[in-house]
PDB file of C-alpha atoms in Angstrom:
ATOM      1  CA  UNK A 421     113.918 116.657  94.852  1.00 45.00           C
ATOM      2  CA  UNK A 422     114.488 117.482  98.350  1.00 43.00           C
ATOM      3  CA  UNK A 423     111.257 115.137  99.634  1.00 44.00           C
ATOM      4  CA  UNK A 424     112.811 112.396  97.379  1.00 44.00           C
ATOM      5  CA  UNK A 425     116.612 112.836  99.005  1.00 46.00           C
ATOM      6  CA  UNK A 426     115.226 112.560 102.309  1.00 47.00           C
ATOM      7  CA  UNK A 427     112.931 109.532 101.240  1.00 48.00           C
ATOM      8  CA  UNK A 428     116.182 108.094  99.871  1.00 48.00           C
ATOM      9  CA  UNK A 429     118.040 108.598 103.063  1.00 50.00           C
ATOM     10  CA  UNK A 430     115.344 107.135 105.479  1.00 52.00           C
ATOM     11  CA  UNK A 431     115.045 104.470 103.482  1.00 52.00           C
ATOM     12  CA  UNK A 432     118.937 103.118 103.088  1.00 47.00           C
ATOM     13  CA  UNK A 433     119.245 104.232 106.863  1.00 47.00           C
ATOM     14  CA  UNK A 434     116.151 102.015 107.654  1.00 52.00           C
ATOM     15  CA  UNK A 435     117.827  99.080 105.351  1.00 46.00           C
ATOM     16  CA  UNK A 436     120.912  99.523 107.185  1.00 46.00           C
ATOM     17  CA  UNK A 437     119.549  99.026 110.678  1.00 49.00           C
ATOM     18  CA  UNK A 438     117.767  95.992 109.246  1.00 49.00           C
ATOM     19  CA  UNK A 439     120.638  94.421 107.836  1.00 47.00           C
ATOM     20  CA  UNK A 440     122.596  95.025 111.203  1.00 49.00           C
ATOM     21  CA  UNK A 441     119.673  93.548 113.406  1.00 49.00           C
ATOM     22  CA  UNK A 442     119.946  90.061 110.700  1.00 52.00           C
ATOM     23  CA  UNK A 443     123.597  89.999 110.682  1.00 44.00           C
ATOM     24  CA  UNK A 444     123.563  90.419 114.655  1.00 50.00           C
ATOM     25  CA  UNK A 445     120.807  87.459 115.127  1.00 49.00           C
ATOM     26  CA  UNK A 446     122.644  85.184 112.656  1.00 51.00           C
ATOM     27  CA  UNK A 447     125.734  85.330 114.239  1.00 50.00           C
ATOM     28  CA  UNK A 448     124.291  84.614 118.050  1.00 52.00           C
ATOM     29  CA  UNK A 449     122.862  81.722 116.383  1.00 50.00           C
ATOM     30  CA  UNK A 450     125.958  80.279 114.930  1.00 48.00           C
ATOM     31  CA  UNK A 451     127.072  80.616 117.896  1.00 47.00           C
ATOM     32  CA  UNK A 452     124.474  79.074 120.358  1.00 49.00           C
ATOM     33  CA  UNK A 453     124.469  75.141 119.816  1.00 52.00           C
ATOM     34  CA  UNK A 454     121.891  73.500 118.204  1.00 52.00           C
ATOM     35  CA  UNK A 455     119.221  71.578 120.091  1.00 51.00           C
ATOM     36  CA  UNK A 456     120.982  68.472 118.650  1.00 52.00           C
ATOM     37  CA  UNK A 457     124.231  69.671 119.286  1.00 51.00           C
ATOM     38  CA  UNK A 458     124.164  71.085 122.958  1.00 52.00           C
ATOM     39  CA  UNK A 459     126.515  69.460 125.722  1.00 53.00           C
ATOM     40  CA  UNK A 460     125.492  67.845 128.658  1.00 51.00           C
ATOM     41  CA  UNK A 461     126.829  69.235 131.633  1.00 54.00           C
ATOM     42  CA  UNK A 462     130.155  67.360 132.659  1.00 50.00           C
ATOM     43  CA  UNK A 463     131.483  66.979 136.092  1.00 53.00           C
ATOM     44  CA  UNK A 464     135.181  67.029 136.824  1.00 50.00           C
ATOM     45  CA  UNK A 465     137.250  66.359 139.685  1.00 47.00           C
ATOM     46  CA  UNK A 466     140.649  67.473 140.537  1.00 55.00           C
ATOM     47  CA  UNK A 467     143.619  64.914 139.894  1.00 55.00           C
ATOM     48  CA  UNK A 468     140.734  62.723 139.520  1.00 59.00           C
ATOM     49  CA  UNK A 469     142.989  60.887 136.238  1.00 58.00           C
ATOM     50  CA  UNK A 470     145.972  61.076 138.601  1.00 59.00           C
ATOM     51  CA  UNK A 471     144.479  59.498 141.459  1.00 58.00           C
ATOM     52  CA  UNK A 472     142.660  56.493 139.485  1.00 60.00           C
ATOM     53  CA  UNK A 473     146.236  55.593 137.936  1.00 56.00           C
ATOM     54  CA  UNK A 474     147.686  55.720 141.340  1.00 59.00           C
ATOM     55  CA  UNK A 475     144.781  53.442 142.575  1.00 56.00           C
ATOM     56  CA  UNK A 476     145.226  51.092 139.806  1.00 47.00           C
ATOM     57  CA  UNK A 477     149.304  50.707 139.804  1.00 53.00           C
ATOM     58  CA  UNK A 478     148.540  49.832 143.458  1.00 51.00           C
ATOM     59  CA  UNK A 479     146.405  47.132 143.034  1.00 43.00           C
ATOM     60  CA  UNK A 480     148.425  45.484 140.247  1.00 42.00           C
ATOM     61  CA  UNK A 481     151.624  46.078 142.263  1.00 50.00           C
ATOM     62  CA  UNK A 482     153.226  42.797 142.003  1.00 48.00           C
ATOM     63  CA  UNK A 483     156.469  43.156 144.197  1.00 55.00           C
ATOM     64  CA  UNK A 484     154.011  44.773 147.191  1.00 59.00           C
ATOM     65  CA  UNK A 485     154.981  46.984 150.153  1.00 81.00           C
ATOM     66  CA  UNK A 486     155.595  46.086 153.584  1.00 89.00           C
ATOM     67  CA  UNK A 487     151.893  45.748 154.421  1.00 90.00           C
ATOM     68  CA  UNK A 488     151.040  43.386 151.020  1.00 91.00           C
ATOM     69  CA  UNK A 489     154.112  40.956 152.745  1.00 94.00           C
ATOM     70  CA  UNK A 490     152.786  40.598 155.860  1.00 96.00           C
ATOM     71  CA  UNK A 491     150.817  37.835 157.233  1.00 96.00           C
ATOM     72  CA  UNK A 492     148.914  37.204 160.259  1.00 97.00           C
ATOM     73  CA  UNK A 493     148.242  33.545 162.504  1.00 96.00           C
ATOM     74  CA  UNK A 494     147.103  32.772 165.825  1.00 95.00           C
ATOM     75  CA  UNK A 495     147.840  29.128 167.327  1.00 94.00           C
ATOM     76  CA  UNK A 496     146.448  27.381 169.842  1.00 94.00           C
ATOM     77  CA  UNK A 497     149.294  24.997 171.867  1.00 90.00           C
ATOM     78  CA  UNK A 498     148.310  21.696 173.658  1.00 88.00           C
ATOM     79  CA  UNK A 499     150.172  19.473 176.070  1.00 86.00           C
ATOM     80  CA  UNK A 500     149.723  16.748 178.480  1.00 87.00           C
ATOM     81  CA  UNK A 501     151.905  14.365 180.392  1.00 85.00           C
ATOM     82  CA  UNK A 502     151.480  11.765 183.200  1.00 87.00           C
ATOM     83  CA  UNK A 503     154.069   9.378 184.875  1.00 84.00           C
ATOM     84  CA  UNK A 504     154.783   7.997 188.434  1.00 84.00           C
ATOM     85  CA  UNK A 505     156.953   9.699 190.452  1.00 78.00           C
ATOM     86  CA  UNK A 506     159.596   7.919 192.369  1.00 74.00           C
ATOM     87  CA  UNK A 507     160.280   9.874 194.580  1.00 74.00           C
ATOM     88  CA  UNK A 508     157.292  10.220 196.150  1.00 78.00           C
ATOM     89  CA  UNK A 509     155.642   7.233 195.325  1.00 77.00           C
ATOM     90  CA  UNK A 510     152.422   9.142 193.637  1.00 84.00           C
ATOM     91  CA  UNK A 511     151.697  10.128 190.103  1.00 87.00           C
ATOM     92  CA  UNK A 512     152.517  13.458 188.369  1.00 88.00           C
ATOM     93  CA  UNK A 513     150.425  14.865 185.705  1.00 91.00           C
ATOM     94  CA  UNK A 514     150.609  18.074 183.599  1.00 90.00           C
ATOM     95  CA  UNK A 515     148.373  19.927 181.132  1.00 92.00           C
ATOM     96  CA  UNK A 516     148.906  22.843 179.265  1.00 91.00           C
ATOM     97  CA  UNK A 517     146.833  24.721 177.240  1.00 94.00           C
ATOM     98  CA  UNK A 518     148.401  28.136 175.131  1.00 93.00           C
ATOM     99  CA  UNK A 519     147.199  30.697 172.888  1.00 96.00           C
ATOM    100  CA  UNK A 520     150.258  32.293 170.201  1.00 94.00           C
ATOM    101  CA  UNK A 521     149.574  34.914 167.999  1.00 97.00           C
ATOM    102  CA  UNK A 522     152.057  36.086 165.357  1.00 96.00           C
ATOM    103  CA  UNK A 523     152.744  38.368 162.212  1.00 97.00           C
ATOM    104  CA  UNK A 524     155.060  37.365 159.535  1.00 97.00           C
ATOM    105  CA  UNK A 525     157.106  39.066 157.251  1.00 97.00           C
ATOM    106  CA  UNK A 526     157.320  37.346 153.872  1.00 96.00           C
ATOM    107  CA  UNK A 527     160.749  37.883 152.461  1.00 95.00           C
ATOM    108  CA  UNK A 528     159.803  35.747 149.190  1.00 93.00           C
ATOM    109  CA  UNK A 529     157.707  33.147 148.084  1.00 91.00           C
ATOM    110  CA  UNK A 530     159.228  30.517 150.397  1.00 94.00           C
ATOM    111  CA  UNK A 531     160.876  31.960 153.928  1.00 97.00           C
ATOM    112  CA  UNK A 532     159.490  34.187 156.380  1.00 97.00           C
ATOM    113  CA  UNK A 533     160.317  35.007 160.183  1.00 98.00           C
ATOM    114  CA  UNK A 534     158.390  37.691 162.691  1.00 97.00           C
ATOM    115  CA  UNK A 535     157.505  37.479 166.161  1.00 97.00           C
ATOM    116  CA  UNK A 536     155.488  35.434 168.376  1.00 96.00           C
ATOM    117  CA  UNK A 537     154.119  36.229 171.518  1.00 96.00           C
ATOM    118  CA  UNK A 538     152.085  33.691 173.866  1.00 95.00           C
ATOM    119  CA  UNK A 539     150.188  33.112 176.494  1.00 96.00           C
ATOM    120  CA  UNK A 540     149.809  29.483 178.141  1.00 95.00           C
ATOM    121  CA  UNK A 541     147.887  28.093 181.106  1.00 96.00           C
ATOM    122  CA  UNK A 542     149.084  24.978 183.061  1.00 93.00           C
ATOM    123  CA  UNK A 543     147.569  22.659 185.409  1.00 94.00           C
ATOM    124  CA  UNK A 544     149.612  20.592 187.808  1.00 93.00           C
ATOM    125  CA  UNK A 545     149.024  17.994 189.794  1.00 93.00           C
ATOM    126  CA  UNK A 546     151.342  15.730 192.378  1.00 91.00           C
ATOM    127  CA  UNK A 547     151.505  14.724 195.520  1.00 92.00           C
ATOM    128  CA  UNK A 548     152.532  17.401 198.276  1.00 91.00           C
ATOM    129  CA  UNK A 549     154.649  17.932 201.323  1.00 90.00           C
ATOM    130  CA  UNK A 550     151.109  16.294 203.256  1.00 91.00           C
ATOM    131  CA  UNK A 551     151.626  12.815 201.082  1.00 89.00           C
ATOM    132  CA  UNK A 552     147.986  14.433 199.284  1.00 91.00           C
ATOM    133  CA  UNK A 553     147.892  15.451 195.933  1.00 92.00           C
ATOM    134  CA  UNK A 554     147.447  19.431 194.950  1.00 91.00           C
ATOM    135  CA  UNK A 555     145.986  20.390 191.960  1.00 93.00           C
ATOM    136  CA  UNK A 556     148.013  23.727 191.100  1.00 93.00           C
ATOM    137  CA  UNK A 557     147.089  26.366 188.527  1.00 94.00           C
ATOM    138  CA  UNK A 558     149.959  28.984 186.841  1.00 94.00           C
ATOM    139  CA  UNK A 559     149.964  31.189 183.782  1.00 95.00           C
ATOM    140  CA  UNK A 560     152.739  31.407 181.477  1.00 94.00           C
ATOM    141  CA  UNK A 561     153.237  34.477 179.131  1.00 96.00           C
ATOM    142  CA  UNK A 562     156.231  34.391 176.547  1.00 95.00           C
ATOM    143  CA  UNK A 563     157.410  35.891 173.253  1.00 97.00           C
ATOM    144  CA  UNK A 564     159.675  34.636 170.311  1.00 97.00           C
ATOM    145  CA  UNK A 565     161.297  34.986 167.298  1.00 98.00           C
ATOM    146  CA  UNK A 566     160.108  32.646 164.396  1.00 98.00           C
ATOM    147  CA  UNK A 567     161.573  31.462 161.139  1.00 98.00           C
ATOM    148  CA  UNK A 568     159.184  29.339 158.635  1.00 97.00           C
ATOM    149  CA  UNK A 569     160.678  28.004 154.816  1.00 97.00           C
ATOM    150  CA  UNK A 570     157.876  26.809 152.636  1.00 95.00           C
ATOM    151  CA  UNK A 571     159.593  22.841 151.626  1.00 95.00           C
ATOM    152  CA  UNK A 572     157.009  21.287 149.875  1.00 89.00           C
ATOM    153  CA  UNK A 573     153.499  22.440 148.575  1.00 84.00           C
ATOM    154  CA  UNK A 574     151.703  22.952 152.066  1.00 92.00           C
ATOM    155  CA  UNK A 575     154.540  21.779 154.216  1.00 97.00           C
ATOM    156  CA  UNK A 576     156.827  23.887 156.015  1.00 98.00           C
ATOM    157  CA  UNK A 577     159.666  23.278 158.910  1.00 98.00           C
ATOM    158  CA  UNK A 578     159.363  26.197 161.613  1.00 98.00           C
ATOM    159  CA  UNK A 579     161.919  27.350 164.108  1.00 98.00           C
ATOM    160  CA  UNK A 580     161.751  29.882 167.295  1.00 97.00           C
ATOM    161  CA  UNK A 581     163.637  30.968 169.467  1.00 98.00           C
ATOM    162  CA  UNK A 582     161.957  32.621 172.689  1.00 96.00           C
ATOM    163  CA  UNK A 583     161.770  33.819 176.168  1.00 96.00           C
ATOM    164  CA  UNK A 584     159.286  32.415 178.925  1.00 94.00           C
ATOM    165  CA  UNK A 585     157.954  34.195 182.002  1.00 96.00           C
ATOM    166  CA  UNK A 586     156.032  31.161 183.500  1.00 90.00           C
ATOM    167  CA  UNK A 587     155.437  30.102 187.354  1.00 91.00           C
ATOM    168  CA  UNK A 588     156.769  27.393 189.161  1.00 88.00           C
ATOM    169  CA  UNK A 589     156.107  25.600 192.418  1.00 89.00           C
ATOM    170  CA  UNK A 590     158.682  24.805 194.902  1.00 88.00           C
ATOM    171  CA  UNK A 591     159.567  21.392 196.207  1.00 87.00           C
ATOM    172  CA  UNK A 592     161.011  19.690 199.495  1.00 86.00           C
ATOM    173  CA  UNK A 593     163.656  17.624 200.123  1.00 85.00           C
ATOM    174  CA  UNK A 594     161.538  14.168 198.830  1.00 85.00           C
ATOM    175  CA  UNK A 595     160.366  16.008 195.149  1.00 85.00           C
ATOM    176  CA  UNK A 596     156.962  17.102 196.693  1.00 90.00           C
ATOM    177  CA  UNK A 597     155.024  20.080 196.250  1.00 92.00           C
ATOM    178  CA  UNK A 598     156.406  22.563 199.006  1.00 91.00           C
ATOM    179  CA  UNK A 599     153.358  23.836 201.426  1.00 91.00           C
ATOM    180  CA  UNK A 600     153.525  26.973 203.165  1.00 90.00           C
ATOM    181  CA  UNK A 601     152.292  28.247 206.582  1.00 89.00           C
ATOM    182  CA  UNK A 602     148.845  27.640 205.600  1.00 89.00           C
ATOM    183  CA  UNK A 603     149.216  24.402 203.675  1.00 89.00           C
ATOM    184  CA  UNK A 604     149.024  26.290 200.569  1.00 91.00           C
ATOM    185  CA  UNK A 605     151.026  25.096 197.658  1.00 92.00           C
ATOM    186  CA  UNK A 606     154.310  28.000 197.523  1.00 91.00           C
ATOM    187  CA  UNK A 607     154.791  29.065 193.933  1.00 92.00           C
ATOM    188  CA  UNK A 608     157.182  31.804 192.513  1.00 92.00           C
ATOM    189  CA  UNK A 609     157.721  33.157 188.831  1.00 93.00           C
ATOM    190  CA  UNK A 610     160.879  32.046 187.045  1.00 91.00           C
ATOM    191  CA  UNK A 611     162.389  32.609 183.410  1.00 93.00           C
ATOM    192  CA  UNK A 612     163.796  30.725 180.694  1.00 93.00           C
ATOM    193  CA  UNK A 613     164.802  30.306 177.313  1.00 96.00           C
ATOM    194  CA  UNK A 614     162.980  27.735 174.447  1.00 94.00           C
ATOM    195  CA  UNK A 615     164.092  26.657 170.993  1.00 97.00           C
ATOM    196  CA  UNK A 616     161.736  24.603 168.787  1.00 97.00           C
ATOM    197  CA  UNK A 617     161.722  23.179 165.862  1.00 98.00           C
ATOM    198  CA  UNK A 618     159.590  21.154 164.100  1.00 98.00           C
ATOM    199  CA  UNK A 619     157.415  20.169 160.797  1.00 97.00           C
ATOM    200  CA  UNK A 620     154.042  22.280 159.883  1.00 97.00           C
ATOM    201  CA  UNK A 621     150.802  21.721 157.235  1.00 97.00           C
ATOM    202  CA  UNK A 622     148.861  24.942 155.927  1.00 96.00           C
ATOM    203  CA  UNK A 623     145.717  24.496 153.995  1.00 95.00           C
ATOM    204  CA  UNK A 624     146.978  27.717 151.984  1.00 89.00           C
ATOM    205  CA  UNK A 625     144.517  30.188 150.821  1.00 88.00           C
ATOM    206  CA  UNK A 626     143.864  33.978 152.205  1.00 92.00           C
ATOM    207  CA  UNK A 627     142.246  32.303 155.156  1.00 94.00           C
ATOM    208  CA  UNK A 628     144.096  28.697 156.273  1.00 95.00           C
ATOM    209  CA  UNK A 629     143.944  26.424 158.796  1.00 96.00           C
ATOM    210  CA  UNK A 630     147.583  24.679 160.185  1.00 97.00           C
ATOM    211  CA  UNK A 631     149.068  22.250 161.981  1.00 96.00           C
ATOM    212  CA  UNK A 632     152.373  22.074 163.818  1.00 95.00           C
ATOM    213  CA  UNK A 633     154.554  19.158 165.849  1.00 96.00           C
ATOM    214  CA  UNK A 634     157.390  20.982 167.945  1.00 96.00           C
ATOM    215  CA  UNK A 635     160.424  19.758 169.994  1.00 96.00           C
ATOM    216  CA  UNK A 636     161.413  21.813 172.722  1.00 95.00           C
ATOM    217  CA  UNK A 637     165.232  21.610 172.736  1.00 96.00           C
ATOM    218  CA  UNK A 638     166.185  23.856 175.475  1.00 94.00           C
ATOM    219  CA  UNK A 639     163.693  21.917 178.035  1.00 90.00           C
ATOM    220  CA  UNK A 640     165.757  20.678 181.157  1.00 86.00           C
ATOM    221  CA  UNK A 641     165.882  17.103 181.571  1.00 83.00           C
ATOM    222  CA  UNK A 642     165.108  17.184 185.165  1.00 76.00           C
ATOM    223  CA  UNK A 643     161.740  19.325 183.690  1.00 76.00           C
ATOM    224  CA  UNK A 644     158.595  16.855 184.122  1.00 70.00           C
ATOM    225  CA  UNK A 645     157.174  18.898 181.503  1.00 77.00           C
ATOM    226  CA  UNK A 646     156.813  17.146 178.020  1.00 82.00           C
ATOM    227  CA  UNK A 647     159.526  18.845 175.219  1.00 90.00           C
ATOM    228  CA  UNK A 648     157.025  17.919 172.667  1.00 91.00           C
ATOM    229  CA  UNK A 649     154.386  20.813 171.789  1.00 90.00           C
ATOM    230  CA  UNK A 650     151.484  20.239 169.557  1.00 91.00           C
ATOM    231  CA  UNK A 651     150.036  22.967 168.072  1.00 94.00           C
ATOM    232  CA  UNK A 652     146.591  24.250 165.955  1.00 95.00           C
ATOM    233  CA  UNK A 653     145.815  27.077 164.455  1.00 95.00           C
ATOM    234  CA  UNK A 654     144.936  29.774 161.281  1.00 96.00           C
ATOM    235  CA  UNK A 655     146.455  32.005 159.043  1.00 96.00           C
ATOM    236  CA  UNK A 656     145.737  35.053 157.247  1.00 96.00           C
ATOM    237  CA  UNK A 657     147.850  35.697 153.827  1.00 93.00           C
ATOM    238  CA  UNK A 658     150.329  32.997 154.504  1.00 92.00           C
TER     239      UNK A 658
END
């Protein structure tokens, strides 16, 4: 009886450790995922939704910032006159050639101001204190406030109102080019105020191309210098 107790006891201690060991492996394998069922590995990225929303309520941002208003030009100015001068008998001619670049702030769909800056070169030439003509050469620099309202499709009227640094030449008592020491035309730097106005065409577009006819209103009549400024020029944004 004894032999058979301890058979009996070896063997339900034997079943026992069996049934743990299957109970054991079939829970690991409920739990490990199935070769069809396994996960790729995923890749996150902090405030990664947050960030894309941000990017995306920027881009559709209809009423813009202060950057999306802006727009950018540069202009290129020319000007040329020629008539006889009484005074001395000879001809006086002028040409002119000026660079302005600007930034504009777009306050809606139709008007928009900023400031201008510019920088102009301008050859004279007239008859001098000698009775010969000099041929002089002076540099202008300036900078202005602008104002441009959108009429019409393309067309737009443009005003500015600015401040010029430019040089001048002297004269004598007969209108002629004043001639120093050495026979040398005498110039000196002088300062004035400008307001234009005029008409404008822009081909539109991020990148355009424009056109504008000026009037110079604040031009003194006794200026030989022509109040009419044509200038070229292209836009960014406009």
């Amino acid at each position: 009886m004894k032999i058979i107790s301890k058979f009996t006891f070896i063997s339900l201690v034997a079943l026992l450790c069996f049934a743990s060991a299957g109970l054991k492996a079939q829970q690991q394998d409920t739990l490990s995922p199935q070769p069809d069922q396994q996960q790729l590995p995923t890749r996150t990225y902090r405030n990664r939704p947050l960030a894309r929303k941000k990017q995306v309520d920027s881009y559709f941002d209809e009423s813009g910032g202060f950057a999306r208003r802006l727009w950018y030009g540069g202009n290129v100015g020319l000007g040329y006159s020629s008539s006889p001068d009484y005074n001395t008998g000879g001809n006086y001619s002028s040409f002119n050639i000026s660079l302005y670049p600007m930034i504009g702030y777009k306050f809606d769909k139709h008007f928009s101001a900023g400031p201008r800056f510019g920088v102009g070169y301008q050859n004279i030439k007239a008859v001098n204190s000698n009775n010969a003509y000099s041929s002089l050469n002076l540099v202008n620099y300036s900078v202005a406030a602008f104002a441009r309202y959108k009429v019409i499709a393309n067309f737009f009227v443009h005003t500015e109102y600015g401040y010029d640094d430019y040089e001048n030449y002297g004269v004598d008592q007969y209108g002629r080019i004043g001639l120093d020491q050495n026979n040398k035309p005498v110039t000196a730097r002088a300062n004035r105020t400008n307001f234009y106005a005029g008409v404008g065409y822009n081909s539109g577009g991020s990148f355009g191309y424009e056109i504008l006819a000026l009037y110079n209103f604040n031009l003194p009549s006794s200026s030989p210098e022509s109040p009419f400024d044509l200038r070229f020029g292209f836009t960014y944004n406009f």
